[in-house]
């Protein structure tokens, strides 16, 4: 019977171009889907629509001038971007950083992690069709941005962390407001869990979808929550501590397959929720221990590093963000190469999207949490 | 048709036909407005508040904008079908109002197969959506309309199971007569087993309750509302079957969606929640003012319908969306078997 | 966990030809230089040897070394001839927690380097990027095409030091 039907109906694969303008490719990503009905036979991602020659620009600018450009890569986590870049330059310069600066950097990076995860979780809800969590998370992110605004005057692209220091000291009210935010935010995580995380339809949509096995993830170099969602306990803050992360107590949450298989979309989502709670823990410790001091004592007048290479990496909200700088002793770097976490995480996408449905493409992309600004640079 | 055409009669029919339209358009305007207000309340926002007092004129302004917009027809589109599709969709939703009993004295046409008519007429909507998807010459539109067609056709089956179960209980397919059976007493409503069945009612209540849930879910699916809004799934298919539509044609799709929302809510209310009947008697009877009763009935009918519309909106802003295979699974694996068991159970209670 | 010296010893013993493998210090970092044709063998060895187990390629960077002969044009731009292009490989073992930087250089006139995309699949896009921006041709790559620049870009590789902007691209004026 089936044979008769198959011989009479001529079927063909349909090519569907998702993007570069599409509501849920998180920017200008183009995914070329080969579809058999709703099933995906092949998914190719095409990037480069936001390419703005960051690495070429760097070769014509002095080291401090690059910092604002770094902000614009992962524009949802500009603080973390700056931190990584500044660490790479400081490694070449070999300068001592005042302790207060280290604390401020950690506080900013962890607030940024929460803010970035909130966007990731909200848009992931949006991708699966739940509109409301998106506005809830943005409401809370707004409060973090207000804290950043209080610190450096900018809400998205800060140019705050400088080589050797930070641009401004903390506002006198900052620590009180930050602690108030932590008090306020704890119950909101529970609220988000009730609204979205344990929703039956949401679990149906995300569990067992886009399973990323740990070996494949490591082979592809996937990092950050996407790697930890696969059950690999790997966090640069713990494995290769930078700044003063070795002074704080925190856990590294990993995906356990509570809703489905380990490494599915739900695990990647849930790791982010747990990570926000760990960030709150780090923040509480840092806000309690922060010493007094001068924040611009170590800022060099002229950044002119020695000949050599340096690679510094930080645990960006999206994964391992690395900066590889080659210096030939001038005021300008000879070559700056960025290891954008989203770039590497996206490269695994076509591997795990195969065999799923169109609606799952959106869920997988959302769970990988990509930002095209840093993929295309 | 043994009637001879005469002008007064024709005008009367026209008047009858226009009444729902007079309801639909203001209703759609207000429903869109309240959809935005309700979503704003759910989401910690304020919602539209600039145009008119409390933002009340916002949707009117939107409609004025839509009317002025350029009517774009893509060059690859099949122009005739492209033009026909929104009209067909709106016609389907509008025609459904013909069988809705707004009160004991007003019903568009008092046909004795009213419920079946409503289900059948929704087929126009399917055709319109397929036309729209096909004529747009856009892959997203085609996928949206294919999803929509499979969804609407599948979910008609549980709807029909509910209807034949109701038929088994009431032996009526006329919505007005079904409403009449559920007297002006909340305990006689469909969900509590209808009036005049004696002790059997107690046994019927669980099955009827389940059937009401089934009917509500499948009507949600038939109106393409969340969690079943796959045909226009914004995050996947941009806007689904109406991606290519703009201006008034888009407004017609929009209007018909909201008209449909009320029509199916009214169907649920008529079958299970007493239709136009008051839950506790009429003020008109009490005061001995007979003309007041139909007006009260209209009030109760609209109230019930609007409350169910409100529930639909509430669900839309709290739930994620299902995937197409899960949507089919809900229908074929859960709703249809449960509906069938309820039907068997009811027939056993009623006729054995 | 192995130190750089131990890692170099192991590699040295395995690939014992003197000219193929050597160490080099660039600033604060130690780098192992490897002759380009051998890179694939070394990569496979590093990944599969249980005591090394470099299972992850963090980063692959293409660099124009700007060490060739420079001829300056009238308008101030210059052309390079001769010299090398280099590739840096940052490797890491997530199980044994050691890191290593490899470097290989290829001549600018014939920049062919074996691909490691089949060893670490993550290097697929990194190699495409190095090809796109620097112009290093990775031999054996499954799909070596442009990635950040448009597919029909035919004006060279922008991160080369002697790259010059074209006047027009598809009829659009490029310098603004």
Coordinates of N, CA and C in Angstrom, one line a residue, chain A residues 240-327:
Chain A
X240 N 40.5 28.0 34.9 CA 41.7 28.9 34.6 C 41.3 30.2 35.2
X241 N 41.3 30.3 36.5 CA 40.8 31.5 37.1 C 41.5 32.8 36.7
X242 N 40.7 33.8 36.4 CA 41.2 35.1 36.0 C 40.7 36.1 37.1
X243 N 41.2 37.3 37.0 CA 40.8 38.3 38.0 C 40.9 37.7 39.4
X244 N 39.8 37.8 40.2 CA 39.9 37.3 41.6 C 38.8 36.2 41.8
X245 N 38.5 35.5 40.7 CA 37.4 34.5 40.8 C 37.8 33.4 41.8
X246 N 39.1 33.1 42.0 CA 39.4 32.0 42.9 C 39.1 32.4 44.4
X247 N 38.7 33.6 44.6 CA 38.4 34.0 46.0 C 37.0 33.7 46.4
X248 N 36.1 33.4 45.4 CA 34.7 33.3 45.7 C 34.2 31.9 45.7
X249 N 33.2 31.7 46.5 CA 32.6 30.3 46.5 C 31.4 30.3 45.6
X250 N 31.4 29.4 44.6 CA 30.2 29.2 43.8 C 30.2 27.8 43.2
X251 N 29.1 27.4 42.8 CA 29.0 26.0 42.1 C 28.9 26.2 40.6
X252 N 29.2 25.2 39.9 CA 29.1 25.2 38.5 C 27.9 24.3 38.1
X253 N 26.8 24.8 37.8 CA 25.6 24.0 37.5 C 25.8 23.3 36.1
X254 N 25.4 22.1 36.0 CA 25.5 21.4 34.8 C 24.1 20.8 34.5
X255 N 23.9 20.5 33.2 CA 22.7 19.9 32.8 C 22.6 18.4 33.2
X256 N 21.5 18.0 33.7 CA 21.3 16.7 34.2 C 20.2 15.9 33.5
X257 N 19.6 16.5 32.5 CA 18.5 15.8 31.8 C 17.3 15.7 32.7
X258 N 17.0 16.7 33.5 CA 15.8 16.5 34.4 C 14.5 16.4 33.6
X259 N 14.4 17.1 32.4 CA 13.2 17.0 31.7 C 13.3 16.0 30.6
X260 N 14.4 15.7 30.1 CA 14.6 14.8 28.9 C 16.0 14.2 28.9
X261 N 16.6 14.4 27.8 CA 18.0 13.9 27.7 C 19.0 15.0 28.1
X262 N 20.1 14.6 28.7 CA 21.1 15.5 29.0 C 21.6 16.2 27.7
X263 N 21.7 17.5 27.8 CA 22.2 18.2 26.6 C 21.1 18.7 25.6
X264 N 19.9 18.6 26.1 CA 18.8 19.1 25.2 C 18.6 20.6 25.4
X265 N 17.7 21.2 24.7 CA 17.5 22.6 24.8 C 17.0 23.0 26.2
X266 N 16.2 22.2 26.8 CA 15.8 22.5 28.2 C 16.9 22.6 29.2
X267 N 17.9 21.7 29.0 CA 19.0 21.7 29.9 C 19.9 23.0 29.7
X268 N 20.1 23.3 28.5 CA 20.8 24.6 28.3 C 20.1 25.8 28.9
X269 N 18.8 25.7 28.7 CA 18.0 26.8 29.3 C 18.1 26.8 30.8
X270 N 18.0 25.6 31.4 CA 17.9 25.5 32.9 C 19.3 25.9 33.5
X271 N 20.4 25.5 32.8 CA 21.7 25.9 33.3 C 21.8 27.4 33.5
X272 N 21.2 28.1 32.6 CA 21.3 29.6 32.7 C 20.6 30.0 33.9
X273 N 19.4 29.5 34.2 CA 18.7 29.9 35.4 C 19.5 29.6 36.6
X274 N 20.1 28.4 36.7 CA 20.9 28.1 37.9 C 22.1 29.0 38.0
X275 N 22.7 29.3 36.8 CA 23.9 30.2 36.8 C 23.6 31.6 37.4
X276 N 22.4 32.0 37.1 CA 22.0 33.4 37.6 C 22.1 33.3 39.1
X277 N 21.6 32.2 39.7 CA 21.6 32.1 41.2 C 23.0 32.1 41.7
X278 N 23.9 31.4 41.0 CA 25.3 31.4 41.4 C 26.0 32.8 41.3
X279 N 25.6 33.5 40.2 CA 26.1 34.9 40.1 C 25.7 35.7 41.2
X280 N 24.4 35.5 41.7 CA 24.0 36.3 42.8 C 24.8 36.0 44.1
X281 N 25.2 34.7 44.2 CA 26.1 34.3 45.3 C 27.4 35.0 45.2
X282 N 28.0 35.0 44.0 CA 29.3 35.7 43.9 C 29.1 37.2 44.2
X283 N 28.0 37.8 43.7 CA 27.8 39.2 43.9 C 27.7 39.5 45.4
X284 N 27.0 38.7 46.1 CA 26.8 38.9 47.6 C 28.2 39.0 48.2
X285 N 29.0 38.0 47.9 CA 30.3 37.9 48.5 C 31.2 39.1 48.1
X286 N 31.1 39.5 46.8 CA 32.0 40.6 46.4 C 31.5 41.9 47.0
X287 N 30.2 42.1 47.1 CA 29.7 43.4 47.6 C 30.0 43.5 49.1
X288 N 30.1 42.4 49.8 CA 30.4 42.4 51.2 C 31.9 42.7 51.4
X289 N 32.8 42.2 50.5 CA 34.2 42.2 50.8 C 34.9 43.4 50.1
X290 N 34.3 44.1 49.3 CA 35.0 45.1 48.4 C 35.7 46.1 49.3
X291 N 37.1 46.2 49.0 CA 37.9 47.1 49.8 C 37.8 48.5 49.2
X292 N 38.3 49.5 50.0 CA 38.4 50.9 49.5 C 39.7 51.0 48.7
X293 N 39.8 52.0 48.0 CA 41.0 52.2 47.2 C 40.8 53.1 46.0
X294 N 41.9 53.3 45.3 CA 41.9 54.2 44.2 C 41.7 53.3 42.9
X295 N 40.8 53.7 42.0 CA 40.5 52.8 40.9 C 41.4 53.1 39.7
X296 N 42.0 54.3 39.7 CA 42.8 54.6 38.4 C 44.3 54.7 38.7
X297 N 44.7 54.2 39.8 CA 46.1 54.3 40.1 C 47.0 53.6 39.1
X298 N 46.6 52.5 38.6 CA 47.4 51.7 37.7 C 47.2 51.9 36.2
X299 N 46.3 52.9 35.9 CA 46.1 53.1 34.5 C 47.3 53.7 33.9
X300 N 47.9 53.1 32.9 CA 49.2 53.6 32.3 C 48.9 54.8 31.4
X301 N 49.8 55.7 31.3 CA 49.7 56.9 30.5 C 49.7 56.5 29.0
X302 N 50.6 55.6 28.7 CA 50.7 55.1 27.3 C 50.8 53.6 27.3
X303 N 49.9 53.0 26.5 CA 49.9 51.5 26.5 C 50.8 51.1 25.4
X304 N 52.0 50.7 25.7 CA 53.0 50.2 24.7 C 53.6 48.9 25.2
X305 N 52.9 47.8 24.9 CA 53.4 46.5 25.4 C 54.7 46.0 24.7
X306 N 55.2 45.0 25.2 CA 56.4 44.4 24.7 C 56.1 43.6 23.4
X307 N 57.1 43.1 22.8 CA 56.9 42.2 21.7 C 56.4 40.9 22.2
X308 N 55.4 40.3 21.5 CA 55.0 39.0 22.0 C 53.5 38.7 21.7
X309 N 53.1 37.6 22.2 CA 51.7 37.2 22.0 C 51.1 37.0 23.3
X310 N 49.8 37.2 23.4 CA 49.1 36.9 24.6 C 47.7 36.4 24.3
X311 N 47.2 35.4 25.0 CA 45.9 35.0 24.9 C 45.2 35.0 26.2
X312 N 44.1 35.8 26.4 CA 43.4 35.8 27.7 C 42.0 35.4 27.4
X313 N 41.4 34.7 28.3 CA 40.0 34.3 28.1 C 39.2 34.5 29.3
X314 N 38.0 34.8 29.1 CA 37.0 34.9 30.3 C 35.8 34.1 30.0
X315 N 35.1 33.8 31.1 CA 33.8 33.1 30.9 C 32.7 34.2 30.7
X316 N 32.5 34.4 29.4 CA 31.5 35.3 29.0 C 30.1 34.6 29.2
X317 N 29.0 35.4 29.4 CA 27.7 34.7 29.5 C 27.5 33.7 28.4
X318 N 28.0 33.9 27.3 CA 27.8 33.0 26.2 C 28.7 31.8 26.1
X319 N 29.9 32.0 26.8 CA 30.9 30.9 26.7 C 32.3 31.5 26.8
X320 N 33.2 30.7 26.3 CA 34.6 31.2 26.5 C 34.9 32.3 25.4
X321 N 35.2 33.5 25.9 CA 35.6 34.6 25.1 C 37.1 34.8 25.2
X322 N 37.8 34.6 24.1 CA 39.2 34.8 24.1 C 39.7 35.9 23.2
X323 N 40.8 36.5 23.6 CA 41.4 37.5 22.8 C 42.9 37.1 22.6
X324 N 43.2 37.0 21.3 CA 44.6 36.7 21.0 C 45.3 37.9 20.4
X325 N 46.2 38.4 21.1 CA 46.8 39.7 20.6 C 48.3 39.4 20.3
X326 N 48.7 39.9 19.1 CA 50.1 39.8 18.7 C 50.6 41.2 18.7
X327 N 51.6 41.5 19.5 CA 52.2 42.8 19.6 C 53.6 42.8 19.0

